[in-house]
mmCIF file of C-alpha atoms and ligand atoms in Angstrom:
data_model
loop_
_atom_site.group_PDB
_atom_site.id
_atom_site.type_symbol
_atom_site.label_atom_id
_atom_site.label_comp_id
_atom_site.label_asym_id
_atom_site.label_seq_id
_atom_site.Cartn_x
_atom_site.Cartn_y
_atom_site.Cartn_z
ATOM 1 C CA UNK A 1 9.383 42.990 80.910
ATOM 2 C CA UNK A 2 12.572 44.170 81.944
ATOM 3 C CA UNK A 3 14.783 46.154 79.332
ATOM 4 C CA UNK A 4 17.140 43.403 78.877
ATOM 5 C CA UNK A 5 14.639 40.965 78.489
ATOM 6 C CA UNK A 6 13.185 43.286 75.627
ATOM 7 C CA UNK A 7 16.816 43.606 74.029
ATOM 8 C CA UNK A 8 16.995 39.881 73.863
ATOM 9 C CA UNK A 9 13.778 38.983 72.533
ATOM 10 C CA UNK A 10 14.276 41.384 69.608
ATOM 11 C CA UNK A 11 17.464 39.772 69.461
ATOM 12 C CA UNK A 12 16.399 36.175 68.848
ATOM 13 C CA UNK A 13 13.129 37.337 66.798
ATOM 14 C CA UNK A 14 16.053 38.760 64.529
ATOM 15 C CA UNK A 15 18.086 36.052 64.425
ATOM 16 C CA UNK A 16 15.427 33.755 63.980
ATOM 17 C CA UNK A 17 14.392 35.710 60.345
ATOM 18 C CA UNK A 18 18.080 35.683 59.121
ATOM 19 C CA UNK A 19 18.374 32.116 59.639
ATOM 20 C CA UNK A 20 15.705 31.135 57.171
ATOM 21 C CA UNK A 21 14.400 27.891 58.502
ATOM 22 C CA UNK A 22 13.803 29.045 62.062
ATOM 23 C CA UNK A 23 11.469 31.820 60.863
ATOM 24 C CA UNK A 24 8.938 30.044 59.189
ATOM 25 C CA UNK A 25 5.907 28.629 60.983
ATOM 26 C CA UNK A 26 6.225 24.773 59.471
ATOM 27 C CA UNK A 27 9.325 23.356 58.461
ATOM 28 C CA UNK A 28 9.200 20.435 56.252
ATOM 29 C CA UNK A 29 11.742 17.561 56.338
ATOM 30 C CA UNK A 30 12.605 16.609 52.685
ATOM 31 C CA UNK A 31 15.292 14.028 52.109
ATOM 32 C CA UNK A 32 17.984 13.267 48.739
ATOM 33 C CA UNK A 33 20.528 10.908 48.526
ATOM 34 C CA UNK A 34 22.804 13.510 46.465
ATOM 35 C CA UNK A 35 25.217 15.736 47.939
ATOM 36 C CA UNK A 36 24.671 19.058 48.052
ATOM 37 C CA UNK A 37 24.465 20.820 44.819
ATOM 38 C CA UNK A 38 23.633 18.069 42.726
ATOM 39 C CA UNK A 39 20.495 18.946 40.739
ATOM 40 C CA UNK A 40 18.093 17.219 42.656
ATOM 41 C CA UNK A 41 19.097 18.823 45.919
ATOM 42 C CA UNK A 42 19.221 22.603 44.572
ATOM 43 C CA UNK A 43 15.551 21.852 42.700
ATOM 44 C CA UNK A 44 14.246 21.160 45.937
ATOM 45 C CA UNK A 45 15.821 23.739 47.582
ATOM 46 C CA UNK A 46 14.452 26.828 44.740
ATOM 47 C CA UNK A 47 11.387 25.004 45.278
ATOM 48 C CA UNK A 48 11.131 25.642 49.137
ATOM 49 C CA UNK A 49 12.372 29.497 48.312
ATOM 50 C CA UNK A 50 9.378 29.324 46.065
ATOM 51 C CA UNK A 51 6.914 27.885 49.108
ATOM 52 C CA UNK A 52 8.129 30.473 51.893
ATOM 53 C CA UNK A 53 8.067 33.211 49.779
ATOM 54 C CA UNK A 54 4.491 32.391 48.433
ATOM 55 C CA UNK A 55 3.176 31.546 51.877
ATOM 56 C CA UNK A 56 5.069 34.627 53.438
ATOM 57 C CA UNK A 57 7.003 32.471 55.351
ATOM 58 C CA UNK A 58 4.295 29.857 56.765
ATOM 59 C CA UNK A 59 6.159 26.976 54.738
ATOM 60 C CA UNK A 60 9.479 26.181 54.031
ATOM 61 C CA UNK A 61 11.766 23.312 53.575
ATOM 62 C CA UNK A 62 14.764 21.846 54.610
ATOM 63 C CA UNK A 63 16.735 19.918 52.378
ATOM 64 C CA UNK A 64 18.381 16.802 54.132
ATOM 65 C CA UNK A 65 21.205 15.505 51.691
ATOM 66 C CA UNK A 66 23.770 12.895 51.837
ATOM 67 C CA UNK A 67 21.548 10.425 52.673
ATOM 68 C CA UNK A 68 21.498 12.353 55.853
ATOM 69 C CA UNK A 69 17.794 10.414 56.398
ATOM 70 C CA UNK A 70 18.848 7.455 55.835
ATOM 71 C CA UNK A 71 19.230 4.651 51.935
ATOM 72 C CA UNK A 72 16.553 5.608 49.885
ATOM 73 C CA UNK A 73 14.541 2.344 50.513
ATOM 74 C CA UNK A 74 14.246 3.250 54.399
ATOM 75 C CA UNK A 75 13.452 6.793 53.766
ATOM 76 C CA UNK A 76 10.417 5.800 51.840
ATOM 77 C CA UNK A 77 8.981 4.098 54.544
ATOM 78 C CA UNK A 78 9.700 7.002 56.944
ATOM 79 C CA UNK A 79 8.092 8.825 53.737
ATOM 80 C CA UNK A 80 4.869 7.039 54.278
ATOM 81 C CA UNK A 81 4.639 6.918 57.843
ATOM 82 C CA UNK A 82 4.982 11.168 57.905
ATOM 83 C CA UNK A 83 8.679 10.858 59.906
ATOM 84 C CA UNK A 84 9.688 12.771 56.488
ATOM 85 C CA UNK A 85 7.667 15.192 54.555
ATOM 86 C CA UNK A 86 9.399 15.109 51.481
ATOM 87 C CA UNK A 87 11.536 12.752 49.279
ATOM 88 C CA UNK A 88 12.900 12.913 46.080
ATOM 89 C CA UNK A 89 13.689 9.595 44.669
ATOM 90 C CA UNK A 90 14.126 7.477 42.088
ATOM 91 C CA UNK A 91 11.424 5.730 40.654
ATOM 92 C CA UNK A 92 13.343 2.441 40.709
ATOM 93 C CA UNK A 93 12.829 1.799 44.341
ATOM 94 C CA UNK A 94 9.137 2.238 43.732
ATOM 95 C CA UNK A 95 8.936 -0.321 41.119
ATOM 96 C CA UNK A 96 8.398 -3.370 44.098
ATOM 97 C CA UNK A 97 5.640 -1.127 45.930
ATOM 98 C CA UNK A 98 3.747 0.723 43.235
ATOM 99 C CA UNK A 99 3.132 -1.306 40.135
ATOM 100 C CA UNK A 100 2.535 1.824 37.563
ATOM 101 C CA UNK A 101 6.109 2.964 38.711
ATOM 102 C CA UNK A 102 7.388 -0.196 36.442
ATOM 103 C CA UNK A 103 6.474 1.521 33.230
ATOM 104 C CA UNK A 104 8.596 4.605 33.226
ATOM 105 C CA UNK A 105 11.440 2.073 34.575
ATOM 106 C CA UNK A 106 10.653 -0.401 31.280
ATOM 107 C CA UNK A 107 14.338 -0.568 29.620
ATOM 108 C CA UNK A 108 14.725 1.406 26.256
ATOM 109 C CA UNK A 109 11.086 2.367 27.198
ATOM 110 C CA UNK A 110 11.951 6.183 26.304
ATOM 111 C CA UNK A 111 13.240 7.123 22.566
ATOM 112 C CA UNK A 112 14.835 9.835 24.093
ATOM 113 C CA UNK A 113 14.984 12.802 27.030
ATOM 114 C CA UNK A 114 12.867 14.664 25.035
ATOM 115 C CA UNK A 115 10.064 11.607 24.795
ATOM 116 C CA UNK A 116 10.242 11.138 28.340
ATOM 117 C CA UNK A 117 8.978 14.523 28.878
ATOM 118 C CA UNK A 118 6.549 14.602 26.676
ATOM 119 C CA UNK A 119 5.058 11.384 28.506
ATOM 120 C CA UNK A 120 5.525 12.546 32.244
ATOM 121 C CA UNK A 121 4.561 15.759 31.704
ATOM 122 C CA UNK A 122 1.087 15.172 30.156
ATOM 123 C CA UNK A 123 -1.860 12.624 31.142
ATOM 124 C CA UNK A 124 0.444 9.333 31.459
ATOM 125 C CA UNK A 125 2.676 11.164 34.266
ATOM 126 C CA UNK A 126 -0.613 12.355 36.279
ATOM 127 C CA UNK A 127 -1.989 8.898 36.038
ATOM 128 C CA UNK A 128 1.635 7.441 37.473
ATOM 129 C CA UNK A 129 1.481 10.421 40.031
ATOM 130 C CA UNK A 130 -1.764 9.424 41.144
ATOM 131 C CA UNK A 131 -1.107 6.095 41.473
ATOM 132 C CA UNK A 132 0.999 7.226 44.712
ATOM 133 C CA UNK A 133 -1.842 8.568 46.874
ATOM 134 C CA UNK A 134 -2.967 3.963 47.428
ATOM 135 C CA UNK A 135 0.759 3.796 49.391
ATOM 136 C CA UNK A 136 0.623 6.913 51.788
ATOM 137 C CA UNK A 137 2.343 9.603 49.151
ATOM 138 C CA UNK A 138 1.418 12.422 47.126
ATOM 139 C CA UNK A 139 3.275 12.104 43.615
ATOM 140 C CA UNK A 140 4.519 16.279 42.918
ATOM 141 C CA UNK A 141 6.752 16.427 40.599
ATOM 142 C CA UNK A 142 8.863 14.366 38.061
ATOM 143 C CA UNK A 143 12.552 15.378 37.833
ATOM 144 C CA UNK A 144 15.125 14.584 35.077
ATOM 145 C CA UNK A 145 17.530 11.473 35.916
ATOM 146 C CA UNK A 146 19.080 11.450 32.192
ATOM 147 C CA UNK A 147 20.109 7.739 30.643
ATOM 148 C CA UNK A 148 21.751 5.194 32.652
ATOM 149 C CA UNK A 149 24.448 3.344 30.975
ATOM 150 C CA UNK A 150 26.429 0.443 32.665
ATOM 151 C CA UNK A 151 30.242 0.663 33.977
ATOM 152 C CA UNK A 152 32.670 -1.309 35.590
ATOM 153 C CA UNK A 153 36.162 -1.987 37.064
ATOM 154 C CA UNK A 154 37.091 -4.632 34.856
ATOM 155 C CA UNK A 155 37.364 -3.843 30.777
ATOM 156 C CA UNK A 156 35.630 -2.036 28.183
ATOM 157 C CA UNK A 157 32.226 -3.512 27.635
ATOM 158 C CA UNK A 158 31.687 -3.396 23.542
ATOM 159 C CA UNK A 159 28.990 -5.615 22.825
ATOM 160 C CA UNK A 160 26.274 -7.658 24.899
ATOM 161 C CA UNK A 161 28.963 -10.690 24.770
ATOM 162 C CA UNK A 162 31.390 -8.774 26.810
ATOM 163 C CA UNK A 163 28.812 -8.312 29.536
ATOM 164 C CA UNK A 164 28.281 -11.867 30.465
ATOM 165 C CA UNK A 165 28.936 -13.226 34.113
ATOM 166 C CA UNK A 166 29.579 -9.952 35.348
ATOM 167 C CA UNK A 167 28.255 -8.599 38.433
ATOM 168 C CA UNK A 168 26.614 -5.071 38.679
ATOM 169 C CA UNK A 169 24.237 -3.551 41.122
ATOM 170 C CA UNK A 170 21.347 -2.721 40.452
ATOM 171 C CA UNK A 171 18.384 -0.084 42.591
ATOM 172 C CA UNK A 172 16.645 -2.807 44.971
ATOM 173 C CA UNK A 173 13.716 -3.592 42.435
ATOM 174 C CA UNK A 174 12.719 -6.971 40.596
ATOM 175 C CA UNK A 175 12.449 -5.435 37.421
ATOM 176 C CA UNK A 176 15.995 -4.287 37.488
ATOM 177 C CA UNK A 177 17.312 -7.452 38.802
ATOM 178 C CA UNK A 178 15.453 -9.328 35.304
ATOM 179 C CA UNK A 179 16.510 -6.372 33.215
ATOM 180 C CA UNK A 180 20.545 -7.461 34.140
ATOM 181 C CA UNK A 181 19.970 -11.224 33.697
ATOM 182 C CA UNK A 182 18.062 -10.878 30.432
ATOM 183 C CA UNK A 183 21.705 -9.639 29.029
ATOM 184 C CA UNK A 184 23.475 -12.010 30.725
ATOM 185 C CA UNK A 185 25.253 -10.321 33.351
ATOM 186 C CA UNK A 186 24.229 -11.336 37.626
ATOM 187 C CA UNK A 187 22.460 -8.245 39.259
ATOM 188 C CA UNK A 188 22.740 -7.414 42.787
ATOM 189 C CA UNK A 189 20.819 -5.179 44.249
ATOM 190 C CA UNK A 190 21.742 -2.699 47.209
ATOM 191 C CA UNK A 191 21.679 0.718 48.656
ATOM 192 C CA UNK A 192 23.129 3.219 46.540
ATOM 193 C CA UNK A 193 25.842 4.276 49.381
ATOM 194 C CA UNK A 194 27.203 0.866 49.145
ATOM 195 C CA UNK A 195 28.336 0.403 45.819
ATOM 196 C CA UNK A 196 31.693 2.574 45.540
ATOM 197 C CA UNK A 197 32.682 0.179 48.574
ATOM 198 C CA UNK A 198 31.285 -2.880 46.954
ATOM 199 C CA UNK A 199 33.327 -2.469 44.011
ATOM 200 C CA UNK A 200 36.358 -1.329 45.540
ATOM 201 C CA UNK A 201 36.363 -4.928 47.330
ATOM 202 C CA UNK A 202 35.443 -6.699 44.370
ATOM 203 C CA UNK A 203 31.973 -7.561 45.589
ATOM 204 C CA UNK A 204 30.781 -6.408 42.403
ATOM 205 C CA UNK A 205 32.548 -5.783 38.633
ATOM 206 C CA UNK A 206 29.825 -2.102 38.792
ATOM 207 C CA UNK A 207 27.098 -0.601 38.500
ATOM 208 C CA UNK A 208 24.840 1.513 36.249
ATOM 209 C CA UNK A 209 23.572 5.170 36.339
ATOM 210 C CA UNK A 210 23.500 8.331 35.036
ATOM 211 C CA UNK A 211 26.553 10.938 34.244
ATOM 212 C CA UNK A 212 26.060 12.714 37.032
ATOM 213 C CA UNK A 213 25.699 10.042 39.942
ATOM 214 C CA UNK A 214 29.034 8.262 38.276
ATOM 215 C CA UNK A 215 30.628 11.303 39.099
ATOM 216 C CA UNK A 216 29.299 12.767 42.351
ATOM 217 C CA UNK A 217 29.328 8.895 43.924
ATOM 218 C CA UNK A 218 33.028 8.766 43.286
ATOM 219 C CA UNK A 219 31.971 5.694 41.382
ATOM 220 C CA UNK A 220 34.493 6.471 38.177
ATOM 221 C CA UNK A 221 37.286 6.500 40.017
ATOM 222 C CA UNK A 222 36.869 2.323 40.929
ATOM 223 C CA UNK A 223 35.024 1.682 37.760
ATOM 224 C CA UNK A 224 36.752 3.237 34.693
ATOM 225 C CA UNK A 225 34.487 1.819 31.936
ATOM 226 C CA UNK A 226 31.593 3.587 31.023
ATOM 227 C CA UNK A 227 29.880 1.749 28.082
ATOM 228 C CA UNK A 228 27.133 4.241 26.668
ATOM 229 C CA UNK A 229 24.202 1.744 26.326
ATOM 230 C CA UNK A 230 21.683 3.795 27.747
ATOM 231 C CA UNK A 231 19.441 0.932 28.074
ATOM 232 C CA UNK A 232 17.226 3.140 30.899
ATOM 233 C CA UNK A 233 15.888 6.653 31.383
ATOM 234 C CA UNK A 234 14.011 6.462 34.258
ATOM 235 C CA UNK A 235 12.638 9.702 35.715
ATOM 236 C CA UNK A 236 13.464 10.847 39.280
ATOM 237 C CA UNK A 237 9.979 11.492 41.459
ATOM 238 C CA UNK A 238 9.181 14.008 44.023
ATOM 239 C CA UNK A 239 6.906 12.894 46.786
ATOM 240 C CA UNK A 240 4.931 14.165 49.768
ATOM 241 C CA UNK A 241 3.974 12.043 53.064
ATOM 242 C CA UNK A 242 0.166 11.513 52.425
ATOM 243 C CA UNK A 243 0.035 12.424 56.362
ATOM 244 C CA UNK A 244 2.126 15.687 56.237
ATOM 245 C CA UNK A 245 -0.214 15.999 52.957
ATOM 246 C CA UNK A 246 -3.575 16.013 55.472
ATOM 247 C CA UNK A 247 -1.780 18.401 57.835
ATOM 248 C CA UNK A 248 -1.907 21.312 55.466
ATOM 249 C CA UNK A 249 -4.971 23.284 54.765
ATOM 250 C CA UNK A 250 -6.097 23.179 51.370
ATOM 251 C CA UNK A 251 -4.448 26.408 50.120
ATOM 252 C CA UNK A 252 -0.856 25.555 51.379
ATOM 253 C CA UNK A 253 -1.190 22.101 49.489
ATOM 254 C CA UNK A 254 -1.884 24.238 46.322
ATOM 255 C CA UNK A 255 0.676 26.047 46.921
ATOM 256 C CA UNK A 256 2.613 23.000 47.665
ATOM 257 C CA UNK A 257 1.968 21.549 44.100
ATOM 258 C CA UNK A 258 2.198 24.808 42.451
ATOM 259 C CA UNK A 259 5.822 25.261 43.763
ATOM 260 C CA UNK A 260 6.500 21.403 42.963
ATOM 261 C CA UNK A 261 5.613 22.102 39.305
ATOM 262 C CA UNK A 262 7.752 25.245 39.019
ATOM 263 C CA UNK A 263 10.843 23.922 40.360
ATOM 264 C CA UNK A 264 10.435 21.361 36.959
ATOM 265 C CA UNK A 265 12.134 23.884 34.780
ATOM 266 C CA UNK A 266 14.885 24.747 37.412
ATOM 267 C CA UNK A 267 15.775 21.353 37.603
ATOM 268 C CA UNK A 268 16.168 20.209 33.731
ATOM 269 C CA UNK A 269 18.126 23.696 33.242
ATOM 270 C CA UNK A 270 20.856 22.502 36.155
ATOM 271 C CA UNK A 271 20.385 18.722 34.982
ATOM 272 C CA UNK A 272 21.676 19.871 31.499
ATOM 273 C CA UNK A 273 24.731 21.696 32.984
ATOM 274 C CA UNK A 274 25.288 19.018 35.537
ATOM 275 C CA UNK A 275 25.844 16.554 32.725
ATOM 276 C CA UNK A 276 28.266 18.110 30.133
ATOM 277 C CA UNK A 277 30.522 19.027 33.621
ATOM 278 C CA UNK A 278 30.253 15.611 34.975
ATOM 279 C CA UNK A 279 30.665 14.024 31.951
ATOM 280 C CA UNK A 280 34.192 16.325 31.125
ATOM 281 C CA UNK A 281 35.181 15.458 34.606
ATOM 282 C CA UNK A 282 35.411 11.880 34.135
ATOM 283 C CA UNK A 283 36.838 12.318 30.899
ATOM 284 C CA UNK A 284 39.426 14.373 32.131
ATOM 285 C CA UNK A 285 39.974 11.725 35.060
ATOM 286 C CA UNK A 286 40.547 9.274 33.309
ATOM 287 C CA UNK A 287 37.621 7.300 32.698
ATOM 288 C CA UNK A 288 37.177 5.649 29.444
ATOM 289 C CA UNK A 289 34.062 6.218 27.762
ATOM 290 C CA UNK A 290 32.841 3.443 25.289
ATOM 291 C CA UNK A 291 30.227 5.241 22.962
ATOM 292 C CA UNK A 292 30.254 2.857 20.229
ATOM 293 C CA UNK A 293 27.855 0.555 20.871
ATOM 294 C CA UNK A 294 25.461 -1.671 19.055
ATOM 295 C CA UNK A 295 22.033 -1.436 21.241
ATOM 296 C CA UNK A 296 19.956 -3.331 19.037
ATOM 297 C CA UNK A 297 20.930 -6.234 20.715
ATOM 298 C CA UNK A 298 20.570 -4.521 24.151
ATOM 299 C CA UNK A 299 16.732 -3.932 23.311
ATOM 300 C CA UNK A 300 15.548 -7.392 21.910
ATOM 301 C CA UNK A 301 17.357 -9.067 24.934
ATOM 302 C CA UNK A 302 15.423 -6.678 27.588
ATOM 303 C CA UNK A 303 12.089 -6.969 25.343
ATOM 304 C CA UNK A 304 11.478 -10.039 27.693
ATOM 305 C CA UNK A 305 11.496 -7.901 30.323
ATOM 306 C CA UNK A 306 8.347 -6.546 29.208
ATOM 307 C CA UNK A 307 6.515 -9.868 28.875
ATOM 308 C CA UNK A 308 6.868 -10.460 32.573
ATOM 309 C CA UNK A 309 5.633 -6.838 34.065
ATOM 310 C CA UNK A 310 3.163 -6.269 32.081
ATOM 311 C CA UNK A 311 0.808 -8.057 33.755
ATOM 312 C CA UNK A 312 -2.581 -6.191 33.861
ATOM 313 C CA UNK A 313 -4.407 -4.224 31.007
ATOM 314 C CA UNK A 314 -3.859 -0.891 33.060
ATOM 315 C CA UNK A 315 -0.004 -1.356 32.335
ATOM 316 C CA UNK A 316 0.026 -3.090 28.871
ATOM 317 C CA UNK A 317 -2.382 0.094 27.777
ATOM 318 C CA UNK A 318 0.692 2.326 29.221
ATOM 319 C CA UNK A 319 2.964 1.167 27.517
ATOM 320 C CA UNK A 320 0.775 1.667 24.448
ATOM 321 C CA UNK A 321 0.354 4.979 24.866
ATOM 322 C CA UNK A 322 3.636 6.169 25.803
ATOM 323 C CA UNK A 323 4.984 4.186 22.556
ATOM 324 C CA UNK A 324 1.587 6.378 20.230
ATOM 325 C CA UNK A 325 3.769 9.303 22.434
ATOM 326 C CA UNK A 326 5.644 11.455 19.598
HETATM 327 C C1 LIG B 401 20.580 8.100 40.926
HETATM 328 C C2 LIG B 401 19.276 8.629 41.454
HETATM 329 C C3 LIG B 401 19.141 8.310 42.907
HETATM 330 C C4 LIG B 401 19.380 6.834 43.174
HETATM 331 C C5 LIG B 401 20.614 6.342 42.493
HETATM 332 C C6 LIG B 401 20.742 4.822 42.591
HETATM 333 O O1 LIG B 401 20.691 8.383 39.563
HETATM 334 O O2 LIG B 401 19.241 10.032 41.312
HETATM 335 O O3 LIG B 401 17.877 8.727 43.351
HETATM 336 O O4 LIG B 401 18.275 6.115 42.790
HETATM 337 O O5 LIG B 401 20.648 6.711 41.134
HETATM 338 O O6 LIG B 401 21.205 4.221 41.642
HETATM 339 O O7 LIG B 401 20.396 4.270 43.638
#
């Protein structure tokens, strides 16, 4: 080998390290909707530091935000046939594919944050993480997604009443679709990257989701009424590509899950933040924030909801035990 030659392989090898991704032996794809820095995206990220650290550099993972992958419908698919490795998701556009993925997604299901983690972090959220591994995935990780409330461009939604003809959208799942009609209002479901357009052209009055997507989506500044109904609080899923899954020896997938489980904590600390600064950012734009708000009649409307999903003794028993959940 000449000298130069020498120089310029060092060269590259060096490069290569400082660069991260082009180090490591096996770079997983992982996809989010969110833009960068949004909770989701930076869990995912800590969790691949976690991975290439632990597996001295054999693993690692590149985040794909934006939506860079594709509408998170399509990227499950790519999900399950191993074009992606990773995807974190909600667990709304599960609901039509995986049945146990309805219960978390049950309206007013939750009596608060802290009851949803108490569920999906004990034996109900392993038994709706294993329920992946029939469709091609491996369920990792459950990730905060806070309460969804609905909004709109039109007025200031103050009781059920006020709600009635509207059009929002709605994550492309049945369920969702019912949950809408059972208060009155038409549901149309789409991609998530459509709606600020959809509204904008009067396609739809809005939309529902969480503090933080009203504010990174843009969404506030074409729907100014945010009525605090908080009718779900549906977790947000990490998954795996069952093939990527089979590619990795039996130690990395430990590892895998290990560093799945441990970006958990990272993520509820930033969700936390993420919501008091998106919520004062709206504020302080202008949006107008209806927190009085009657939601008994919210929950008896949805309870038919219920009725129609719970279709099997596998998901009636769920719903049992998550409501025995303290
Ligand atoms: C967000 C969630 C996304 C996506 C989006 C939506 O809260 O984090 O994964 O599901 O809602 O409404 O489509």
């Amino acid at each position: 080998m000449t000298m130069y030659k020498t120089l310029a392989t060092a060269f590259l090898a060096g490069a290569a390290m400082m660069t991260g991704a082009q180090a490591c032996e096996i770079t997983l794809k992982s996809s989010d909707t969110h833009p960068d820095g949004y909770p989701t995206v930076a869990a995912v990220k800590a969790m691949g530091a976690m991975l290439e650290e632990r597996t001295n550099g054999r693993l690692c993972i590149e985040v794909f935000h934006s939506a860079q992958l594709g509408q998170e419908k399509d990227t499950i698919e790519q999900t399950q046939f191993g074009v992606i490795d990773f995807n974190r998701v909600s667990l709304g556009p599960f609901n039509n594919i995986i049945e146990e993925t309805q219960i978390p997604s049950l309206p007013y299901i939750f009596r608060s944050v802290g009851h949803m983690h108490r569920v999906m972090d004990g034996p109900i959220g392993d038994q709706i993480k294993d329920a992946f591994s029939d469709h091609d995935l491996i369920g990792l990780a459950f990730y905060d997604g806070g309460s969804r409330s609905f909004y709109n461009s039109d007025r200031p939604i103050k009781s059920m009443a006020d709600l009635k003809g509207m059009k929002f959208r709605v994550m492309q799942s049945d369920l969702f679709v019912d949950m809408v009609s059972a208060v009155g209002a038409n549901a149309t479901p789409m991609p998530y990257g459509e709606v600020y357009s959809s509204i904008q052209t009067g396609v739809i009055d809005g939309a529902e989701n969480n503090w933080p997507s009203y504010e990174s989506s843009g969404h506030f500044e074409v729907a100014k009424y945010y009525t605090l109904d908080e009718h779900l609080i549906v977790p947000e899923v990490l998954v795996m590509s069952k093939r990527s899954w089979e590619k990795l020896s039996p130690e990395d997938q430990k590892a895998v899950r290990q560093a799945a489980k441990d970006s958990v904590p990272v993520m509820r600390k930033l969700w936390a933040e993420r919501e008091a600064k998106s919520e004062a950012k709206v504020r302080s734009a202008g949006a107008q924030i209806i927190t009085d708000i009657d939601k008994t009649p919210f929950i008896d409307a949805m309870k038919p909801v219920y009725d129609k999903y719970l279709t099997s003794p596998t998901l009636k028993d769920l719903v049992a035990r998550i409501q025995a959940t303290e």
